[in-house]
PDB file of C-alpha atoms and ligand atoms in Angstrom:
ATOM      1  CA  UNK A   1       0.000   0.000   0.000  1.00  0.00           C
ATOM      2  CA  UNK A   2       1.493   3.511  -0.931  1.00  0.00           C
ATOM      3  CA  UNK A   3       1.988   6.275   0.667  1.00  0.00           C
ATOM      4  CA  UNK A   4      -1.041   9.165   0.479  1.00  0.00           C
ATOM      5  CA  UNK A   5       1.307  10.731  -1.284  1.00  0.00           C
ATOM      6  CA  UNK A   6       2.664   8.471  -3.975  1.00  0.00           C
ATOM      7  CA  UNK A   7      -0.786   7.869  -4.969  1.00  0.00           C
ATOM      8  CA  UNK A   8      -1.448   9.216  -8.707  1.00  0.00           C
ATOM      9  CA  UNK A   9      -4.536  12.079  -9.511  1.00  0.00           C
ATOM     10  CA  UNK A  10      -6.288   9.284 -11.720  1.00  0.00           C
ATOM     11  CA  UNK A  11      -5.830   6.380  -9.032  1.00  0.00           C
ATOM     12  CA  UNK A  12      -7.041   9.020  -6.242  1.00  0.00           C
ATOM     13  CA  UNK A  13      -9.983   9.260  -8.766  1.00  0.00           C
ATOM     14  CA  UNK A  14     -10.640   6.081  -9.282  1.00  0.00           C
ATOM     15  CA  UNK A  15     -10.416   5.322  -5.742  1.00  0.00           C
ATOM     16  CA  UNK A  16     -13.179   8.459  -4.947  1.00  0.00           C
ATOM     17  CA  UNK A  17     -15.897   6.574  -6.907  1.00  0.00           C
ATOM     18  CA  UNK A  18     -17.644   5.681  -3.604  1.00  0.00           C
ATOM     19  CA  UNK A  19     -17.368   9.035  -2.225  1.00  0.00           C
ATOM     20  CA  UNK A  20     -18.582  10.473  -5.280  1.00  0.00           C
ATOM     21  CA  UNK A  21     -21.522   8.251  -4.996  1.00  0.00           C
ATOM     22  CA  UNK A  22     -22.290   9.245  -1.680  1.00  0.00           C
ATOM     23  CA  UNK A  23     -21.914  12.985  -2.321  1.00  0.00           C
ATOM     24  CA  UNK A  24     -24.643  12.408  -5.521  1.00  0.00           C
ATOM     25  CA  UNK A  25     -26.881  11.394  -2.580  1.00  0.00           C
ATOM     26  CA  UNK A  26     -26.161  14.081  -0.669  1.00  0.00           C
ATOM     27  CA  UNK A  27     -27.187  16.517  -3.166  1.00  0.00           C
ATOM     28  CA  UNK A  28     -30.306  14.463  -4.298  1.00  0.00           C
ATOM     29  CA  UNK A  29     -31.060  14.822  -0.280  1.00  0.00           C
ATOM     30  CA  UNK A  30     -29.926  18.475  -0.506  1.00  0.00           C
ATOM     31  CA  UNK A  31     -32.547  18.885  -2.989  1.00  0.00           C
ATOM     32  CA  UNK A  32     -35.322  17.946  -1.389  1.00  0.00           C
ATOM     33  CA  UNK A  33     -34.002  18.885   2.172  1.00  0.00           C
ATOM     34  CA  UNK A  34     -33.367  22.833   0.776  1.00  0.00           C
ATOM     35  CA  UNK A  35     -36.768  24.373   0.920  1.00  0.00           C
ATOM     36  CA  UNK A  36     -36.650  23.546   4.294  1.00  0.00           C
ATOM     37  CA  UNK A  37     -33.058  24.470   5.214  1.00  0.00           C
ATOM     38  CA  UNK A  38     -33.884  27.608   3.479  1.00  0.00           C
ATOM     39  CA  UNK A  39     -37.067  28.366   5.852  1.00  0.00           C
ATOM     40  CA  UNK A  40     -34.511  28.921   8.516  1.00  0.00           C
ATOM     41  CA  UNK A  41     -31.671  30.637   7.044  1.00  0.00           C
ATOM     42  CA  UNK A  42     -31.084  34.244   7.343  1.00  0.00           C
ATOM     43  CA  UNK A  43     -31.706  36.655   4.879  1.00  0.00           C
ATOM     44  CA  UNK A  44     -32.404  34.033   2.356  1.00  0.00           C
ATOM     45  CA  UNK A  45     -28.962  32.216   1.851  1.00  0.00           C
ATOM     46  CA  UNK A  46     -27.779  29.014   2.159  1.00  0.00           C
ATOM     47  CA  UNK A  47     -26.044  28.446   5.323  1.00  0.00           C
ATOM     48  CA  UNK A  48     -22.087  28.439   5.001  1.00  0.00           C
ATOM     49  CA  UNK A  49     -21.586  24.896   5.698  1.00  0.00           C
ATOM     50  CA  UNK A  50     -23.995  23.917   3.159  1.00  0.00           C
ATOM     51  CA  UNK A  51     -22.783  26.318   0.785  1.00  0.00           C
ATOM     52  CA  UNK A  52     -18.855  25.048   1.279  1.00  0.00           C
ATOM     53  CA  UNK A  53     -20.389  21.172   0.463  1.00  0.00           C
ATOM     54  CA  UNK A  54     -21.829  22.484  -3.126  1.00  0.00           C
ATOM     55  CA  UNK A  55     -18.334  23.645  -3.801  1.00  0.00           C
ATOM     56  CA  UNK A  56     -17.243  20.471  -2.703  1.00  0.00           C
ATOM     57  CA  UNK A  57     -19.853  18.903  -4.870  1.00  0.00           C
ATOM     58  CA  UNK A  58     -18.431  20.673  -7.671  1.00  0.00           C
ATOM     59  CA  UNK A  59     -14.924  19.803  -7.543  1.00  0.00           C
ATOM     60  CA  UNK A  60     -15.755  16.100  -7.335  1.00  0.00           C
ATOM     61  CA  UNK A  61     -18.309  16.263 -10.508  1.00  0.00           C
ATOM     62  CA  UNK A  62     -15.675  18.583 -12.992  1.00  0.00           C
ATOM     63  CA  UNK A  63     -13.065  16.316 -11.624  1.00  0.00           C
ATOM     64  CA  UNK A  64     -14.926  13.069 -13.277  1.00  0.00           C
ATOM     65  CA  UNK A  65     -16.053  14.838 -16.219  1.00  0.00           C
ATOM     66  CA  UNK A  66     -14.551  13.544 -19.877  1.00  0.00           C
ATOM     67  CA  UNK A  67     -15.233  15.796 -22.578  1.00  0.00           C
ATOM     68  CA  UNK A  68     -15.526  12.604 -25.235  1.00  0.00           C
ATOM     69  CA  UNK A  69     -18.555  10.948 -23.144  1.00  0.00           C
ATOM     70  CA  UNK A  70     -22.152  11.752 -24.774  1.00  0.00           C
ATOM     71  CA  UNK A  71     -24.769  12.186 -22.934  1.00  0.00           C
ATOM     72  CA  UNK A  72     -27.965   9.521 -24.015  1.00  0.00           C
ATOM     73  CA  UNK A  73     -29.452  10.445 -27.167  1.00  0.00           C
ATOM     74  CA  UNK A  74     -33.202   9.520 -28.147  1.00  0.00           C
ATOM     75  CA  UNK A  75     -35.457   8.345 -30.951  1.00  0.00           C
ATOM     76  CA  UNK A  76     -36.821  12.149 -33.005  1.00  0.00           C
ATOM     77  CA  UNK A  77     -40.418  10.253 -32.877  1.00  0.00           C
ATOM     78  CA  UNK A  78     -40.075  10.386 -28.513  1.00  0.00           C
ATOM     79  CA  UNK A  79     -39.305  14.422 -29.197  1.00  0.00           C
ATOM     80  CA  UNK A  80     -42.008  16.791 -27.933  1.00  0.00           C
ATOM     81  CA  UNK A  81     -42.573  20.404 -27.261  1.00  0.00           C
ATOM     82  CA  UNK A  82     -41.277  21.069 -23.748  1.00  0.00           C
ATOM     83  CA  UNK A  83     -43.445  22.257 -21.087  1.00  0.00           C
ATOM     84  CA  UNK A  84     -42.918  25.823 -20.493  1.00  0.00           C
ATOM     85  CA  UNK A  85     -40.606  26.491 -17.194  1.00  0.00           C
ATOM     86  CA  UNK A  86     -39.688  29.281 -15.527  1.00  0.00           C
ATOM     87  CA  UNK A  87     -39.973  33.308 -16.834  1.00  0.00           C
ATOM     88  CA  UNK A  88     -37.224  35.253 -15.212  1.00  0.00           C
ATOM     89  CA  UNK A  89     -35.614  37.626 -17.411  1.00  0.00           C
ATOM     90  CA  UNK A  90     -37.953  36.788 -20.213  1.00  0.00           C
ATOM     91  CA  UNK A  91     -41.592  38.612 -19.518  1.00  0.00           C
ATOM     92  CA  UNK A  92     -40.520  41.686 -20.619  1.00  0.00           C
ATOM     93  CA  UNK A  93     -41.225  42.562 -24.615  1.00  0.00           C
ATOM     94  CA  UNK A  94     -38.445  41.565 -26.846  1.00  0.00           C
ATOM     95  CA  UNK A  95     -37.650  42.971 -30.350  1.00  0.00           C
ATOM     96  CA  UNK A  96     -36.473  39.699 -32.338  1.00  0.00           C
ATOM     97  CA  UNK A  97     -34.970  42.441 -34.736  1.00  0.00           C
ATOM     98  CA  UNK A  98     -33.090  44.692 -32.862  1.00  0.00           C
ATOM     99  CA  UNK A  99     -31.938  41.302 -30.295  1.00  0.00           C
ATOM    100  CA  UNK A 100     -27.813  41.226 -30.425  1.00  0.00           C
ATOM    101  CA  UNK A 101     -25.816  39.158 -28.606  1.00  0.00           C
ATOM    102  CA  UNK A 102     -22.793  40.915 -26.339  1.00  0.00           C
ATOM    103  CA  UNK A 103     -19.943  39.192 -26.082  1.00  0.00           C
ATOM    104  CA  UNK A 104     -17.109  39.898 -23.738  1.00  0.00           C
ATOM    105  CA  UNK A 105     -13.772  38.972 -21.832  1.00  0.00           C
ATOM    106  CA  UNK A 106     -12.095  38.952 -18.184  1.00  0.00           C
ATOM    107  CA  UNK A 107     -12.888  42.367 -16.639  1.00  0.00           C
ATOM    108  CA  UNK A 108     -15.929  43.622 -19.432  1.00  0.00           C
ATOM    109  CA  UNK A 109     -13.380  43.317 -22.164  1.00  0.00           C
ATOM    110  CA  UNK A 110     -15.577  43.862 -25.605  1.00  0.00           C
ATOM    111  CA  UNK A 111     -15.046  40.933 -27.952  1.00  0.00           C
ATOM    112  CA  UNK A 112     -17.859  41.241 -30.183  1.00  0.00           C
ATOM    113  CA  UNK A 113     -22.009  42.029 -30.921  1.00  0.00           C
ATOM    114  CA  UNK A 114     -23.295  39.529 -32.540  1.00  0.00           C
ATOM    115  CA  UNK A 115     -26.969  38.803 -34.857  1.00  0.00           C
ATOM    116  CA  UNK A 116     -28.534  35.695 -35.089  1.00  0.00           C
ATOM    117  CA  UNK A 117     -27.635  35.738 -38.844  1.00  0.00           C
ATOM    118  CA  UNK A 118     -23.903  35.340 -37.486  1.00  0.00           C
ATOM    119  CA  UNK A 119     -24.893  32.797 -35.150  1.00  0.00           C
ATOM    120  CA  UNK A 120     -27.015  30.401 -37.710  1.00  0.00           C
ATOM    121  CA  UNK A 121     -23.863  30.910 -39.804  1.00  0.00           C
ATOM    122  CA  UNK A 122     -21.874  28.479 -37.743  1.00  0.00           C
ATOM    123  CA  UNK A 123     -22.405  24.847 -38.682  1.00  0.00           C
ATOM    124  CA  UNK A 124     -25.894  23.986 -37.648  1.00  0.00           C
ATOM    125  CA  UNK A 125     -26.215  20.847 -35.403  1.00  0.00           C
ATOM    126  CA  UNK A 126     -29.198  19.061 -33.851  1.00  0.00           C
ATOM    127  CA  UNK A 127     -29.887  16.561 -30.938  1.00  0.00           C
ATOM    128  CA  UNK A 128     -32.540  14.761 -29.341  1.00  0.00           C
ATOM    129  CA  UNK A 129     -31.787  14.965 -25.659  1.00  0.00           C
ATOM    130  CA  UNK A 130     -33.574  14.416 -21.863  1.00  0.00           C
ATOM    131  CA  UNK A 131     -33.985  17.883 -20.558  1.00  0.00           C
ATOM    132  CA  UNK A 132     -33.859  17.615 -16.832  1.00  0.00           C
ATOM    133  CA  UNK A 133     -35.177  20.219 -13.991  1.00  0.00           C
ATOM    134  CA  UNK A 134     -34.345  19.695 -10.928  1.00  0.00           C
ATOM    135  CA  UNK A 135     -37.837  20.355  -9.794  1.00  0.00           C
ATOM    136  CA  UNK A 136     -38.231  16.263 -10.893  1.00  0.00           C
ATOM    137  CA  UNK A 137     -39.535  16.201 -14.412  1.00  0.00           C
ATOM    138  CA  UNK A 138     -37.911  15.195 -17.711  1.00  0.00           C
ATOM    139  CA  UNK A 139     -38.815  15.175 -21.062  1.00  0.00           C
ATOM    140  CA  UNK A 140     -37.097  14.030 -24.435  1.00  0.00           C
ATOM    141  CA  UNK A 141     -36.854  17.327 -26.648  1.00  0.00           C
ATOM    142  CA  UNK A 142     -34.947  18.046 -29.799  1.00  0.00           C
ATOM    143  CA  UNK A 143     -32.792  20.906 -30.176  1.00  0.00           C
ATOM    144  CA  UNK A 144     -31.453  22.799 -32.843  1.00  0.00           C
ATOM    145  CA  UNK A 145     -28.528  25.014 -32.856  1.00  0.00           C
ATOM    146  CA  UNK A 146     -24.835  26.267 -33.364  1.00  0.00           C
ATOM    147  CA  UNK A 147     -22.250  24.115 -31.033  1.00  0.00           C
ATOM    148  CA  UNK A 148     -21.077  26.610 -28.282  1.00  0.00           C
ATOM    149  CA  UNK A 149     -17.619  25.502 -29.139  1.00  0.00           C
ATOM    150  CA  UNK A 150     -17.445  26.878 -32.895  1.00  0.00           C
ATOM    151  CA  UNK A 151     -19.192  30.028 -31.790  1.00  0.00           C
ATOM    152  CA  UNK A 152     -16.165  30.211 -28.637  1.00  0.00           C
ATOM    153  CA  UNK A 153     -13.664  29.091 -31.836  1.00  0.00           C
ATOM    154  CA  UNK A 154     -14.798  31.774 -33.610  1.00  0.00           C
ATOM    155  CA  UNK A 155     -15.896  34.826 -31.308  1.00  0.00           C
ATOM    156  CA  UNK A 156     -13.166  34.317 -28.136  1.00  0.00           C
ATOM    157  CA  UNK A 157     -10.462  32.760 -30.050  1.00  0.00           C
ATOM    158  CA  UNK A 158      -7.716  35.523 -29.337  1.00  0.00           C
ATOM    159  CA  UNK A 159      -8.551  35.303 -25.563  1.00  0.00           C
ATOM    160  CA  UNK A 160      -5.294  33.195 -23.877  1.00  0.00           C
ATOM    161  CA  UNK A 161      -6.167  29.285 -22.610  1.00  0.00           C
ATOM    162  CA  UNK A 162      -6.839  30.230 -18.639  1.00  0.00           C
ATOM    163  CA  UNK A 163     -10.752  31.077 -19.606  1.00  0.00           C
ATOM    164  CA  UNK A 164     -12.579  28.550 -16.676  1.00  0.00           C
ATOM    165  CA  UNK A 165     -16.289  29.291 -16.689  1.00  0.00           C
ATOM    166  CA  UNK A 166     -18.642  31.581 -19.032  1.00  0.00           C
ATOM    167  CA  UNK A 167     -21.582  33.593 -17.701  1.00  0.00           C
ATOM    168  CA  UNK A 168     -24.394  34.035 -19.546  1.00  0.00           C
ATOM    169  CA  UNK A 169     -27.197  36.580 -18.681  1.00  0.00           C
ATOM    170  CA  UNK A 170     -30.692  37.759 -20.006  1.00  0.00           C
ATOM    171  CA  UNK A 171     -30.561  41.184 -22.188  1.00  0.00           C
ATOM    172  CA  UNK A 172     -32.058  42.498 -18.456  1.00  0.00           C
ATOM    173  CA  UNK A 173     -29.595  40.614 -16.826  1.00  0.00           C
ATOM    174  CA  UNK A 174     -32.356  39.499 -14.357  1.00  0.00           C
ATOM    175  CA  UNK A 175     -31.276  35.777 -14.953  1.00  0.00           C
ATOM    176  CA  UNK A 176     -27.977  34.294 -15.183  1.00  0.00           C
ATOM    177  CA  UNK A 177     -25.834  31.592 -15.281  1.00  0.00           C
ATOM    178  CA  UNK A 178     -22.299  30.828 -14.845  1.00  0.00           C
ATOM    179  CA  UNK A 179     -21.103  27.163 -16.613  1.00  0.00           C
ATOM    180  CA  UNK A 180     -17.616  25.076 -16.500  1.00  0.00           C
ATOM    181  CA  UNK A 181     -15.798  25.718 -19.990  1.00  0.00           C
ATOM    182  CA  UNK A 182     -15.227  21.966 -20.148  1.00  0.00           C
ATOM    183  CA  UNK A 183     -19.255  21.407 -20.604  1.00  0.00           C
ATOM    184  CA  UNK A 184     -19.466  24.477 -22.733  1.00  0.00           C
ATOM    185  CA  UNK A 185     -17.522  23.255 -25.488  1.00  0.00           C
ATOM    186  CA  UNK A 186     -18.487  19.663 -25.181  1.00  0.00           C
ATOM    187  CA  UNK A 187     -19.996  18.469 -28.483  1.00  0.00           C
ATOM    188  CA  UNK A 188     -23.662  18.179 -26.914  1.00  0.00           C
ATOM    189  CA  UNK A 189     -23.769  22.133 -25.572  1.00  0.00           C
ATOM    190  CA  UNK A 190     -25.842  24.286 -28.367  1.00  0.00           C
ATOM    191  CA  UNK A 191     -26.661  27.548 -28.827  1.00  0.00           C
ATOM    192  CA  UNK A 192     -30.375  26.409 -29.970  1.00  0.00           C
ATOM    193  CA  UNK A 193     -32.295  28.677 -31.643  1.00  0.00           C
ATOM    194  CA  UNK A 194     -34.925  25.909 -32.581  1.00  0.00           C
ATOM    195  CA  UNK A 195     -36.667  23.191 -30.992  1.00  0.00           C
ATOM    196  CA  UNK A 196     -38.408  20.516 -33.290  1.00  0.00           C
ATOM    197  CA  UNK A 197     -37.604  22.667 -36.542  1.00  0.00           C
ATOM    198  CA  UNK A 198     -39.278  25.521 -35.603  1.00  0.00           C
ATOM    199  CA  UNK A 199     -37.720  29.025 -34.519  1.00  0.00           C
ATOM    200  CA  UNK A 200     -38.108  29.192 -30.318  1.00  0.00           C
ATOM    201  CA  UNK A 201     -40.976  31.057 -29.469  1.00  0.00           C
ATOM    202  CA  UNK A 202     -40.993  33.350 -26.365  1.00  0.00           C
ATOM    203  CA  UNK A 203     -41.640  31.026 -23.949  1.00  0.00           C
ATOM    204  CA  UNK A 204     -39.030  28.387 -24.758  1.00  0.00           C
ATOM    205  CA  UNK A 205     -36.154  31.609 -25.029  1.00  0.00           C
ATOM    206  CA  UNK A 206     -36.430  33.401 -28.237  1.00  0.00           C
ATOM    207  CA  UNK A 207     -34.280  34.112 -30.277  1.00  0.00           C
ATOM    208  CA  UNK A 208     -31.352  32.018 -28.407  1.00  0.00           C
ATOM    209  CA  UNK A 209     -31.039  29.860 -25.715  1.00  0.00           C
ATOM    210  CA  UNK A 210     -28.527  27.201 -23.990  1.00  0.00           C
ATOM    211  CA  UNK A 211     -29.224  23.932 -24.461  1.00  0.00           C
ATOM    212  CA  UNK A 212     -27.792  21.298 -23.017  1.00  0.00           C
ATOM    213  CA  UNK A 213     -28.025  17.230 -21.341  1.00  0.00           C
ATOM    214  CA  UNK A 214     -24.719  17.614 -19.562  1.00  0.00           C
ATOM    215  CA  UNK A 215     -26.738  20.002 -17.447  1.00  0.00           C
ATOM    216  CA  UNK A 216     -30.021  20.174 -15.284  1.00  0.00           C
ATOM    217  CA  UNK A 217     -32.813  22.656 -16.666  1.00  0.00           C
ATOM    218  CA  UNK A 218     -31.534  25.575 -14.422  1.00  0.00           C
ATOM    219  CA  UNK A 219     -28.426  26.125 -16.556  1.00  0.00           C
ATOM    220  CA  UNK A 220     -29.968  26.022 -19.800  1.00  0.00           C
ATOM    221  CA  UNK A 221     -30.942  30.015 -19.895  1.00  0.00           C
ATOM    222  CA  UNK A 222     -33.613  31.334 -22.445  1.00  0.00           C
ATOM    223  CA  UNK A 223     -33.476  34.458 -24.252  1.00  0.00           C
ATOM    224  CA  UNK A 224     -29.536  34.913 -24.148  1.00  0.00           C
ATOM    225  CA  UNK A 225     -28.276  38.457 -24.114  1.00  0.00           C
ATOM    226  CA  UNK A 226     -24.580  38.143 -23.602  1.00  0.00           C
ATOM    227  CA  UNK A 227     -21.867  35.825 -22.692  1.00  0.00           C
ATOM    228  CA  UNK A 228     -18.715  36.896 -21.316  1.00  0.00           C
ATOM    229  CA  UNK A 229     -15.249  34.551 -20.889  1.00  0.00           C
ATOM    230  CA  UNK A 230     -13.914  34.452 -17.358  1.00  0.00           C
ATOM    231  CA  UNK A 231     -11.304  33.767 -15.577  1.00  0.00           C
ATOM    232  CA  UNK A 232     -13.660  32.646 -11.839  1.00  0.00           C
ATOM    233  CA  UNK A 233     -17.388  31.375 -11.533  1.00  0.00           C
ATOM    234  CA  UNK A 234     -19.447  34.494 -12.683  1.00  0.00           C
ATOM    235  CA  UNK A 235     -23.191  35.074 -11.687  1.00  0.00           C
ATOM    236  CA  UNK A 236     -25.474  32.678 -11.219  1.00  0.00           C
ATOM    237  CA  UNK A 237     -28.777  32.803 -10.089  1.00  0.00           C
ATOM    238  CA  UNK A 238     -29.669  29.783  -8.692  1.00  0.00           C
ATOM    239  CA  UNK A 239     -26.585  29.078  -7.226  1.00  0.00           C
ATOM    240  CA  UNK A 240     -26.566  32.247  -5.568  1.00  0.00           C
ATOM    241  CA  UNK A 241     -29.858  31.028  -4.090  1.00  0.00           C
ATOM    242  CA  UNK A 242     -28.208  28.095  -2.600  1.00  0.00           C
ATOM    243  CA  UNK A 243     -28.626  25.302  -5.562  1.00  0.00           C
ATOM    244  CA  UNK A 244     -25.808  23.121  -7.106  1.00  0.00           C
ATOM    245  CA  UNK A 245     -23.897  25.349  -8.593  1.00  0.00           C
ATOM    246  CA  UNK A 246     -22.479  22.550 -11.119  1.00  0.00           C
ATOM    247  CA  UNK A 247     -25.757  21.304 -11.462  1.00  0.00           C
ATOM    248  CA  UNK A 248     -24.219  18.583 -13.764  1.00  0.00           C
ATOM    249  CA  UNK A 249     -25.954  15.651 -14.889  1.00  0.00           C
TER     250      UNK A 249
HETATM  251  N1  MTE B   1     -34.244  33.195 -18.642  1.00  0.00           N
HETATM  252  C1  MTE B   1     -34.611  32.056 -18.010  1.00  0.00           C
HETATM  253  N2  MTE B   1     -34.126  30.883 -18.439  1.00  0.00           N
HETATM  254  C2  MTE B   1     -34.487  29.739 -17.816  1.00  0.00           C
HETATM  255  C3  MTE B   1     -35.344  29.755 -16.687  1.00  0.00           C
HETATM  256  C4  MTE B   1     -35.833  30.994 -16.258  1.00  0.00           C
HETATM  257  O1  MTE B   1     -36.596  31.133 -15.276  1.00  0.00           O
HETATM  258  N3  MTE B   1     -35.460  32.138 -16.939  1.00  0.00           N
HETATM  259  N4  MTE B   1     -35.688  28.559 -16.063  1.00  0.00           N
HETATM  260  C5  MTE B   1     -34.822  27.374 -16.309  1.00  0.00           C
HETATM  261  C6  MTE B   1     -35.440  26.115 -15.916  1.00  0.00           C
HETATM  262  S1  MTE B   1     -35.565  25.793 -14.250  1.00  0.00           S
HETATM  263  C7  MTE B   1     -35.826  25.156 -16.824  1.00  0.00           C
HETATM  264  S2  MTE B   1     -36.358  23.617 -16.358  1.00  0.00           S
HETATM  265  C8  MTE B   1     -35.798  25.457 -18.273  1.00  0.00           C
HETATM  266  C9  MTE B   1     -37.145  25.182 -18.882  1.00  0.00           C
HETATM  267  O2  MTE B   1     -37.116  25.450 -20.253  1.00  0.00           O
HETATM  268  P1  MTE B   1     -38.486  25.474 -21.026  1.00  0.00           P
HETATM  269  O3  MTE B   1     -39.367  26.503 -20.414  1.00  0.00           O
HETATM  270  O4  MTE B   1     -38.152  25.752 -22.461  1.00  0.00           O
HETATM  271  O5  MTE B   1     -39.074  24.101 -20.849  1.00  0.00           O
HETATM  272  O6  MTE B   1     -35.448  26.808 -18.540  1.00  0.00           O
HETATM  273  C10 MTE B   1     -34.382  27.292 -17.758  1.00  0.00           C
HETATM  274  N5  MTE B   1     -33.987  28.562 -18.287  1.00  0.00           N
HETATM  275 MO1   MO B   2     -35.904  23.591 -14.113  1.00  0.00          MO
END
């Protein structure tokens, strides 16, 4: 038996599989346990110890994460229109023709304003996936989109290699979310501007949305109004409120 110390990253991996197992449990319980944990925190956050064991949670997930593994794909015929979840940042009016997507480095550096024009220019791909929500309901949808990877190729490609996590936000910037840049340029991560063929509508995130199955529903923002390369975990909303912040599938 080795030393702690002589013991390699991937064998201390392969060795955490049982603690990894048990921490999935303790977020499933986490999950069901927050409402109430929440009741009693103060001013509406989660509790420091809790807090600390997400970030825990998060280390253990992006450590196990392989950017060749694909997430399940489905039949197109078990594809429906999904249910209509959550409106934060999208009730207000939108003009489809004046929408332009901001895009932007470490410390507000300007990259580049984009149309949807430029976006549908990027090789188009489409996937039937399981969208999860951590609420507990799935259903098998099919996206259509630009892979968030060409777009990053193409729009952040003279930022340098340290870029960790990308925030994305609502034009109003009243929803956000702040995503690993290993599961933003995995193959299954789209920029979708359609579901089942047909442009989004309002509801679903019009004109452009995340979609992904590497992540629950939470992540997957509608109505995108900029995305900006960092350097640290940007906003989030949920995870500010005291959910997963990996939220990883
Ligand atoms: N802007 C915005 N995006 C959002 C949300 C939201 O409230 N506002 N809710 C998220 C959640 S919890 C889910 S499950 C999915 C639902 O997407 P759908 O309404 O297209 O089914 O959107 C996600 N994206
Ligand atoms: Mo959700």
């Amino acid at each position: 038996m080795p030393e702690r110390d002589e013991i390699s990253y991937d064998d201390y991996r392969r060795r955490s599989r049982r603690s990894v197992l048990t921490g999935g449990t303790a977020t499933l319980a986490g999950f069901i346990g927050w409402r109430f944990v929440q009741g009693s925190a103060a001013d509406n956050r989660i509790p420091g110890v809790l807090r600390n064991m997400h970030e825990v949670n998060e280390s253990i997930w992006s450590g196990l994460f392989r950017e060749d593994h694909l997430a399940k794909t489905f039949s197109r015929s078990d594809a429906s229109i999904l249910r209509v979840n959550g409106r934060i940042g999208i009730r207000d009016e939108i003009d489809l023709d004046a929408w332009r997507l901001d895009v932007k480095g470490p410390a507000g550096l300007r990259l580049d304003t984009v149309s949807l024009a430029d976006i549908k220019a990027l090789p188009k791909h489409d996937m039937t996936i399981e969208h999860k929500c951590i609420e507990g309901w799935a259903q098998v949808t099919n996206w259509g989109g630009a892979r968030f990877s060409d777009f990053m190729d193409r729009y952040a490609g003279r930022l340098d290699g340290d870029i960790t996590h990308v925030e994305l936000a609502t034009p109003d910037r009243k929803y956000h979310v702040s995503v690993d840049v290993a599961t933003m340029r995995h193959a299954q991560t789209l920029l979708a501007y359609e579901m089942l063929d047909q442009d989004l509508d309002n509801d679903h995130g019009a004109p452009l949305r995340l979609a992904t199955p590497l992540k629950y529903g939470i992540k997957q923002i509608k109505r995108i109004g900029s995305v900006q390369f960092l350097r640290e975990r940007g906003r989030d909303y949920w995870g500010e409120r005291g959910y997963d912040w990996y939220a990883g599938l």
